[in-house]
Coordinates of N, CA, C and O in Angstrom, one line a residue:
X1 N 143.0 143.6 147.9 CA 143.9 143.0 148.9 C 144.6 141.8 148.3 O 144.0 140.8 147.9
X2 N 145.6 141.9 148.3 CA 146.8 140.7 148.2 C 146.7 139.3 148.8 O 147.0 139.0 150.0
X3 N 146.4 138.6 147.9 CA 146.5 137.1 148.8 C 147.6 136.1 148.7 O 147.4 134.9 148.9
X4 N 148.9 136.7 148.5 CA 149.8 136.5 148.3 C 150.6 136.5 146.9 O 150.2 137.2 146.0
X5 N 152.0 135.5 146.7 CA 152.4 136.1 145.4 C 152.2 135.1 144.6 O 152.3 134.0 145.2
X6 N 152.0 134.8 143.2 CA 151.7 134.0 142.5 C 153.1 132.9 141.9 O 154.2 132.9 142.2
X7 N 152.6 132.2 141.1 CA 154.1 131.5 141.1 C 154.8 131.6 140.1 O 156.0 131.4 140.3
X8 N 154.4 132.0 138.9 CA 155.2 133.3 138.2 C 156.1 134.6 139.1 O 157.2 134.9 138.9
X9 N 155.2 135.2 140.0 CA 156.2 136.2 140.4 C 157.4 135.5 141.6 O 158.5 136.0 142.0
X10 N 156.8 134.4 142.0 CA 158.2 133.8 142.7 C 159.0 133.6 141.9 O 160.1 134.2 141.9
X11 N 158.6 132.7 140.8 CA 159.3 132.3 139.8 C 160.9 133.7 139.2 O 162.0 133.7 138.9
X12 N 160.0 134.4 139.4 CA 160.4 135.9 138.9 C 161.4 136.1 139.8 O 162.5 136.1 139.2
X13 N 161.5 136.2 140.9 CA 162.0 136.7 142.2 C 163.0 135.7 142.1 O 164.1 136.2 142.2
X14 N 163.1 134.5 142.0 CA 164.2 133.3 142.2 C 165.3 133.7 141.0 O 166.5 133.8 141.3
X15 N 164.6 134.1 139.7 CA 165.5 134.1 138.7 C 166.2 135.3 138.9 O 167.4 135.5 138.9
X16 N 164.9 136.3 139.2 CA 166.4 137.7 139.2 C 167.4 137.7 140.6 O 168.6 137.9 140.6
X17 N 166.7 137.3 141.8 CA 167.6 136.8 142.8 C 169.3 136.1 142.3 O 170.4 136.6 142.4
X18 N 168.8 135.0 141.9 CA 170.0 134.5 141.4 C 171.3 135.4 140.7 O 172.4 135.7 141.1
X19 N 170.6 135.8 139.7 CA 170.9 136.6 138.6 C 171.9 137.7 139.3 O 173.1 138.0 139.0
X20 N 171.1 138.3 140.3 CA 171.5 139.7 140.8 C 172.7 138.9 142.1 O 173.8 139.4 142.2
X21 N 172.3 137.9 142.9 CA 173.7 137.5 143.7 C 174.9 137.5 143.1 O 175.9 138.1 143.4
X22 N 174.8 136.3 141.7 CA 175.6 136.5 140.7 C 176.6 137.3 140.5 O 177.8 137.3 140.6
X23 N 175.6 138.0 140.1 CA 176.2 139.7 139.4 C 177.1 140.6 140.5 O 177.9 141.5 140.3
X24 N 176.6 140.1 141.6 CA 177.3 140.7 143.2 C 178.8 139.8 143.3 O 179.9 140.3 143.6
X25 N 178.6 138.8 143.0 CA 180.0 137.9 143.5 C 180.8 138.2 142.4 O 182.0 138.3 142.6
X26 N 180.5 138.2 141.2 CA 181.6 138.6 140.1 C 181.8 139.9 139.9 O 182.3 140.1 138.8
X27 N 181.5 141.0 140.7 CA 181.6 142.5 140.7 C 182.8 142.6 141.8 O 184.0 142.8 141.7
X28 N 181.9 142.4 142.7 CA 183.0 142.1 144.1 C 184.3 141.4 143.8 O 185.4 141.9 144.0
X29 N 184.0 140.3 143.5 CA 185.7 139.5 143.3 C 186.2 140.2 142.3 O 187.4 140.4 142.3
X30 N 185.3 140.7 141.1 CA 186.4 141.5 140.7 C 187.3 142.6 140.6 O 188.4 142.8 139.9
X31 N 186.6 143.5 141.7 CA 187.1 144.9 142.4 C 187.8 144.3 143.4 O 188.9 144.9 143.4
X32 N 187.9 143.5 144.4 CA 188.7 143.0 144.9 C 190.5 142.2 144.2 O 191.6 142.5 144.5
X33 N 190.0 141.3 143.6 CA 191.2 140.6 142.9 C 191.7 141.2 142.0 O 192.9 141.3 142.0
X34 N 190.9 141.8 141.0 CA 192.0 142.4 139.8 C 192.3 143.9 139.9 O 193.1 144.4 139.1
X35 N 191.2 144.9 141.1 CA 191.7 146.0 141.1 C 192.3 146.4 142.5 O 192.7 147.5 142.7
X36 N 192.4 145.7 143.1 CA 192.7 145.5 145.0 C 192.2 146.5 145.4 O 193.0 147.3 145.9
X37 N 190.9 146.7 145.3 CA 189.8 147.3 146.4 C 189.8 146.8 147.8 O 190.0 145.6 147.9
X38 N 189.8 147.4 148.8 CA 189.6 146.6 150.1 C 187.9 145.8 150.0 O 187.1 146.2 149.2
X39 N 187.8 145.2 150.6 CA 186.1 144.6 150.7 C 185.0 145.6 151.0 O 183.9 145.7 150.4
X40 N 185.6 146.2 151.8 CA 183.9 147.2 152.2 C 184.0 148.5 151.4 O 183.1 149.4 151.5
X41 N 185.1 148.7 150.5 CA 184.8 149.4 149.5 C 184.5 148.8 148.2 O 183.6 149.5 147.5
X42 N 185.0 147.7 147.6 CA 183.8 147.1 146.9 C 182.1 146.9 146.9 O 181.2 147.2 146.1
X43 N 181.9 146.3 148.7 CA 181.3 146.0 148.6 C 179.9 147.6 148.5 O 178.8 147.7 147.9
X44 N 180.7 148.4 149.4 CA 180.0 149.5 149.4 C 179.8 150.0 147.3 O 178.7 150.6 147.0
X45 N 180.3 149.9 146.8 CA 180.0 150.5 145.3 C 179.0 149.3 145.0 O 178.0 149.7 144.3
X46 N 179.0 148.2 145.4 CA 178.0 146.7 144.4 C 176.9 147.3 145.4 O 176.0 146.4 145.3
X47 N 176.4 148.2 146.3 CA 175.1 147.9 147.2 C 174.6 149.6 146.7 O 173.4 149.9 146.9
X48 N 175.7 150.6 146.0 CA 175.1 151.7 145.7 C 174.6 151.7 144.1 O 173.7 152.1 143.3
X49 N 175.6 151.1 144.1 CA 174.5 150.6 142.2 C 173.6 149.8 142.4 O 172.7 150.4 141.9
X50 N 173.2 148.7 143.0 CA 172.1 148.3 143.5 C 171.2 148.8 143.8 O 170.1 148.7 143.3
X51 N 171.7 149.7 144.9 CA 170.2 150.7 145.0 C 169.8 151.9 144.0 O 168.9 152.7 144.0
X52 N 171.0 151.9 143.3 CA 170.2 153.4 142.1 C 169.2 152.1 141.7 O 168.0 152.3 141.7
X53 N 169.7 151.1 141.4 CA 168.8 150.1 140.4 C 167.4 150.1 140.7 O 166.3 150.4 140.2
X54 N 167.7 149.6 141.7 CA 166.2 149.6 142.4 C 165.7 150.7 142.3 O 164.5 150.7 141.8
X55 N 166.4 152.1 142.7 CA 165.2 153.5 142.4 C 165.2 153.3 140.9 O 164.1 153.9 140.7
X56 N 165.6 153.0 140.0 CA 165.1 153.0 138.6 C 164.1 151.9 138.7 O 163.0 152.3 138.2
X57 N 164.0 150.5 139.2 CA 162.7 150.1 138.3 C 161.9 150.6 139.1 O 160.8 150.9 138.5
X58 N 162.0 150.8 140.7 CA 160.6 151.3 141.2 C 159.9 152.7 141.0 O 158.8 153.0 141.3
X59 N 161.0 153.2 140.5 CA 160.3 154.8 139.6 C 159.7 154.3 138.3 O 158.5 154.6 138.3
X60 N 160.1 153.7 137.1 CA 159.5 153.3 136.4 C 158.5 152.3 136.3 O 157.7 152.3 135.4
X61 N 158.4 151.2 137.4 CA 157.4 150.7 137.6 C 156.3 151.3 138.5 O 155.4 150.6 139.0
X62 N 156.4 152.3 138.7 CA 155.5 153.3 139.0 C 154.7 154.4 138.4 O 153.6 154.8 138.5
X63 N 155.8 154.9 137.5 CA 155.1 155.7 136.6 C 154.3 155.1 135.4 O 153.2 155.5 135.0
X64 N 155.4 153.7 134.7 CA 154.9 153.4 133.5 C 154.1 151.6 133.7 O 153.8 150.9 132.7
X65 N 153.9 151.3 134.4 CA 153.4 150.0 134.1 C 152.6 149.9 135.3 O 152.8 150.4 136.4
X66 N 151.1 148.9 134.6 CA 149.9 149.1 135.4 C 149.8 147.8 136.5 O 149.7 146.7 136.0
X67 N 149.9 148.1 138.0 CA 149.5 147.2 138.7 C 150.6 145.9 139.0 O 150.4 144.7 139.3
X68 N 151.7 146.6 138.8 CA 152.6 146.1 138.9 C 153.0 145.9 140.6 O 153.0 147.0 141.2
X69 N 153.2 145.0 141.3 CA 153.6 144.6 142.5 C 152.5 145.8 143.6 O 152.7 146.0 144.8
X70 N 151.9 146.0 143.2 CA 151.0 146.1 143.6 C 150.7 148.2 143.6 O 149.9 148.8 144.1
X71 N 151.6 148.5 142.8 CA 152.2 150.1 142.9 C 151.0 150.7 142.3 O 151.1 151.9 142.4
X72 N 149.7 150.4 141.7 CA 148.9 150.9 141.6 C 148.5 150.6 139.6 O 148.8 149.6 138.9
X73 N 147.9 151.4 139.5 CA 147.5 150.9 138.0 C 145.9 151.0 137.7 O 145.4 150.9 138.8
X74 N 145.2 151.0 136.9 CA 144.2 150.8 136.2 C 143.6 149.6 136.7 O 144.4 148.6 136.6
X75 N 142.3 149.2 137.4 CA 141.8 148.2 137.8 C 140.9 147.7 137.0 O 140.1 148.5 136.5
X76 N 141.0 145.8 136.5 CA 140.8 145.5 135.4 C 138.8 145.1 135.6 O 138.0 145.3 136.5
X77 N 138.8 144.7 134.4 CA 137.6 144.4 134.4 C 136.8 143.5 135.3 O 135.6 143.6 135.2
X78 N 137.5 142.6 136.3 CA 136.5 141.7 137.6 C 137.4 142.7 138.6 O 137.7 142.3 139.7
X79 N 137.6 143.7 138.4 CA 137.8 144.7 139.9 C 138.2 144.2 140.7 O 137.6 144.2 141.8
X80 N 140.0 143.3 140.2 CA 140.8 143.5 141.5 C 142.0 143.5 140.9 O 142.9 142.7 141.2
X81 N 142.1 144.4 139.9 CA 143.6 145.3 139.5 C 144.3 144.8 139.0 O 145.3 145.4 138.7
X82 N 144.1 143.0 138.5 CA 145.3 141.8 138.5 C 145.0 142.1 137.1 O 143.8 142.4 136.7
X83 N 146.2 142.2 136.4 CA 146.6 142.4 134.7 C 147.5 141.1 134.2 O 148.3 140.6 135.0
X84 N 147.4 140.7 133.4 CA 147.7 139.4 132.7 C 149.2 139.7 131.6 O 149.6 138.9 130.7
X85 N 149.8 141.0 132.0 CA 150.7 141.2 131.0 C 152.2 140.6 131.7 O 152.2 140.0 132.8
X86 N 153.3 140.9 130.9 CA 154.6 141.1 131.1 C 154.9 141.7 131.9 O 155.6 141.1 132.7
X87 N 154.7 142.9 132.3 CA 155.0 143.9 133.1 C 154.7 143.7 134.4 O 155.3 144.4 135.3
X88 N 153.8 142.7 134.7 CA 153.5 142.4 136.1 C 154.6 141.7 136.6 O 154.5 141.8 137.8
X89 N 155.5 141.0 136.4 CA 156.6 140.3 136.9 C 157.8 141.5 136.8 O 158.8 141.0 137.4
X90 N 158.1 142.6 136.4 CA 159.0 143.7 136.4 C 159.6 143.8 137.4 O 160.8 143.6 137.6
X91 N 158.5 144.3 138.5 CA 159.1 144.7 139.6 C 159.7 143.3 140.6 O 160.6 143.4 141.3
X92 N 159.0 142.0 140.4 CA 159.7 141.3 141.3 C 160.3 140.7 140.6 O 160.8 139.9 141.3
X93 N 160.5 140.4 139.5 CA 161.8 140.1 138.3 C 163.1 141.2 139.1 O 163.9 140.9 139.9
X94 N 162.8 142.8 138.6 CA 164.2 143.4 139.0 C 164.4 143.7 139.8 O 165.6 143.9 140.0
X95 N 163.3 144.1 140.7 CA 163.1 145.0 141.9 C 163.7 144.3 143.2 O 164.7 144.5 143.9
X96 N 162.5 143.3 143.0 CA 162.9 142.2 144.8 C 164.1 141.4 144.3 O 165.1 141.2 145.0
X97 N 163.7 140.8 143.0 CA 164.7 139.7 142.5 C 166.3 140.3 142.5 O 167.1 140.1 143.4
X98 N 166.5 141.0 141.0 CA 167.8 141.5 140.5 C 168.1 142.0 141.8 O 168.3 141.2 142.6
X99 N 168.1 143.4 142.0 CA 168.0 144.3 142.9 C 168.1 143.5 143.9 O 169.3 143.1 144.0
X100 N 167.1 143.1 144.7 CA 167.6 142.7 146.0 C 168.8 141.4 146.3 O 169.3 141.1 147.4
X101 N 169.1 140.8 145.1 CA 170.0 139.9 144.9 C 171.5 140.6 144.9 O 172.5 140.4 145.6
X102 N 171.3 141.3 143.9 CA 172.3 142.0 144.0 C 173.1 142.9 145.2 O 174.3 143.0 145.3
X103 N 172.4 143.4 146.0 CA 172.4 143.8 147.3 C 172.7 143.5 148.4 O 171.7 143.0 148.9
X104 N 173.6 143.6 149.2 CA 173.5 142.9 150.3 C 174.0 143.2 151.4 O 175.2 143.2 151.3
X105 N 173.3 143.6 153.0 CA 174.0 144.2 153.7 C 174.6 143.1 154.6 O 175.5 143.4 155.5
X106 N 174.2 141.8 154.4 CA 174.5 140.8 155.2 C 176.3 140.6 155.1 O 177.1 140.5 156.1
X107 N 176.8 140.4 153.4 CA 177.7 140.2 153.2 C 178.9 141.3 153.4 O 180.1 141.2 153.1
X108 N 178.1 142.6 154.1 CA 179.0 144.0 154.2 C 179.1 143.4 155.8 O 180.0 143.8 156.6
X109 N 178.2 142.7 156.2 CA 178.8 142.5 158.1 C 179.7 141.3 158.2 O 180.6 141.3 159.0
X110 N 179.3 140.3 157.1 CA 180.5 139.1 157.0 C 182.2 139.7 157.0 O 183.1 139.5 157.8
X111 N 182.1 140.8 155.5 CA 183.4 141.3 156.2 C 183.8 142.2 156.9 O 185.0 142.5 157.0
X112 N 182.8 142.7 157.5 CA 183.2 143.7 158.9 C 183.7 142.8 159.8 O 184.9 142.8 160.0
X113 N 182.7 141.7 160.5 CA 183.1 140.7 161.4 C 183.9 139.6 161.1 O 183.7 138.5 161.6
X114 N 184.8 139.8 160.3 CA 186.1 138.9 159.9 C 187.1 139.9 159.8 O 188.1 139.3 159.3
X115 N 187.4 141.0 160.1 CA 188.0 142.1 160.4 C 188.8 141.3 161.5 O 188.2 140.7 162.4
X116 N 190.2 141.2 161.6 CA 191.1 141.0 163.4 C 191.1 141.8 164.0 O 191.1 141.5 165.2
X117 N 191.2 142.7 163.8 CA 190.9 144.0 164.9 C 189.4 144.3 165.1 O 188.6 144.6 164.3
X118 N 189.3 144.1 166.9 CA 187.8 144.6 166.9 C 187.2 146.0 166.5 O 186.2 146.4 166.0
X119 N 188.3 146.4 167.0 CA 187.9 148.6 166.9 C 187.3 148.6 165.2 O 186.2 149.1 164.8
X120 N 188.4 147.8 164.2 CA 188.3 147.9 163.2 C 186.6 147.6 163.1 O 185.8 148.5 162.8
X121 N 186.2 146.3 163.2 CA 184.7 145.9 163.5 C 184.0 147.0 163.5 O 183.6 147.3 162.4
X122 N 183.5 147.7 164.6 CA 182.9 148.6 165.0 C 183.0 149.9 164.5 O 182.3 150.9 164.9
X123 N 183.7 149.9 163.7 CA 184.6 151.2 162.7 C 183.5 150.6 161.3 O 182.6 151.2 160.8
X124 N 183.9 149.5 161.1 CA 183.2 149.1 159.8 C 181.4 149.0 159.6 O 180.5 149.0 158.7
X125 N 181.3 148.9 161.1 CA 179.9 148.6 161.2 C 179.4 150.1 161.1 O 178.6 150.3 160.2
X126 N 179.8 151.3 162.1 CA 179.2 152.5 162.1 C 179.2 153.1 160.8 O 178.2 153.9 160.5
X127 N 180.6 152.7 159.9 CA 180.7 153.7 158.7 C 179.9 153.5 157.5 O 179.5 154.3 156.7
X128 N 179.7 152.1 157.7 CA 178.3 151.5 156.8 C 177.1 151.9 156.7 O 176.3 152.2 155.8
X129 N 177.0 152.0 158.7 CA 175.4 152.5 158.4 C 175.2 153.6 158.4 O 174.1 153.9 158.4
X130 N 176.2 154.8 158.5 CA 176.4 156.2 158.0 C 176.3 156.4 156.4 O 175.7 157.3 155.8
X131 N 176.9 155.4 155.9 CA 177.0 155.4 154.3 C 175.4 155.1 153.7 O 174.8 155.8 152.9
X132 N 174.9 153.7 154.5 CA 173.4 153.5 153.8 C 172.7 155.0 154.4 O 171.8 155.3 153.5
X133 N 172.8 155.6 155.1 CA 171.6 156.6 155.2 C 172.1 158.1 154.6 O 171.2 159.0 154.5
X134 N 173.5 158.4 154.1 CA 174.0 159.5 153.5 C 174.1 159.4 152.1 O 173.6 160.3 151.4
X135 N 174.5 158.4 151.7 CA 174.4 157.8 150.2 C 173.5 157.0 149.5 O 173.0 157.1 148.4
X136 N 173.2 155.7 150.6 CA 172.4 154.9 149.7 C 171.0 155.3 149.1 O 170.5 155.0 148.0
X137 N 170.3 156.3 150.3 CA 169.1 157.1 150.1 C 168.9 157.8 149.1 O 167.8 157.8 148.5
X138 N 169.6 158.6 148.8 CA 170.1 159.3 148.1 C 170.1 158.7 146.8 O 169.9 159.4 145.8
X139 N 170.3 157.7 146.5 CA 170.8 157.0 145.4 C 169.4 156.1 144.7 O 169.2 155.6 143.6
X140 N 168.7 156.1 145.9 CA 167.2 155.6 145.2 C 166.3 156.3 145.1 O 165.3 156.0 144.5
X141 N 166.6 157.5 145.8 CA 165.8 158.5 145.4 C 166.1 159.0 143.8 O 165.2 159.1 142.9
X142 N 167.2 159.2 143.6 CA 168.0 159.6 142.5 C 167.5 158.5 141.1 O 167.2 158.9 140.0
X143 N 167.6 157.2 141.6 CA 167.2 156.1 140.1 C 165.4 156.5 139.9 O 164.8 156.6 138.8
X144 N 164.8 156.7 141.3 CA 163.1 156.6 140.9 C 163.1 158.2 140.3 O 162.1 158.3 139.7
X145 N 164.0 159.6 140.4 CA 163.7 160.6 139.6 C 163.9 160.6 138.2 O 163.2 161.0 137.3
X146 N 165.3 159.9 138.2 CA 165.5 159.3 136.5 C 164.4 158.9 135.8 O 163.9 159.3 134.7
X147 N 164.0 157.8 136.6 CA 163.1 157.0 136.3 C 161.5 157.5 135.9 O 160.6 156.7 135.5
X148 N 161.3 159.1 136.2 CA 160.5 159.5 136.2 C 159.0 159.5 137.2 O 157.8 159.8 136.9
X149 N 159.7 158.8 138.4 CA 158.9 158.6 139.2 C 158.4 159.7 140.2 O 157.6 159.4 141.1

């Protein structure tokens, strides 16, 4: 049982967070400004590569690394699974951190609801969440098969 997260794996979680918002705002502005993408088609390509991402580390941190965020693994010698390697910060290094940093459905409603037309609004909001459940699924399922998971 989990008694919470250690301060390495926050640690972990802050840095790829960062990392991965980052990596969102200079993808986005740059599909927007230098190739004049509308916003929610940017923003929709920065949240589908995101999530292959994520089905890649969480397929490979499931197949190949032990005891990693908790996905299972070889239980160590005081029998409670906690391994002292690298690999244990993986998943919330890229997974919660990168990955979920990178990701974001909040900033796909910022520009839905900054839309002037309301219809438009409600146009942006339904087609999104048609998109997360036709594509995005699809797309993590797809990184964790790659991934050999």
């Amino acid at each position: 049982m989990s008694t919470g997260a250690t301060l390495v794996e926050l640690l972990a979680v802050a840095v790829g967070g960062g990392t991965g918002a980052a990596a969102r705002y200079g993808l986005d502005t740059y599909l927007k400004s230098r190739r004049g993408w509308a916003p929610l088609w940017s923003l929709a390509v920065v949240n589908l590569l995101g999530t292959a991402l994520l089905g890649l580390v969480l397929g490979f941190t499931s197949q190949h690394a032990a005891g990693i965020g908790g996905l299972g693994g070889p239980v160590s010698a005081d029998g409670t699974g906690a391994t002292s390697t690298a690999q244990d910060i993986l998943f919330p290094l890229l997974g919660v951190g990168l990955a979920g940093g990178f990701t974001t459905f909040s900033t796909v409603l910022v520009e839905v609801f900054t839309r002037p037309q309301p219809v438009r609004r409600i146009v942006g909001v339904v087609a999104m969440t048609v998109a997360c459940c036709a594509v995005f699924f699809p797309a993590l399922w797809g990184g964790v098969t790659l991934a050999g998971g």
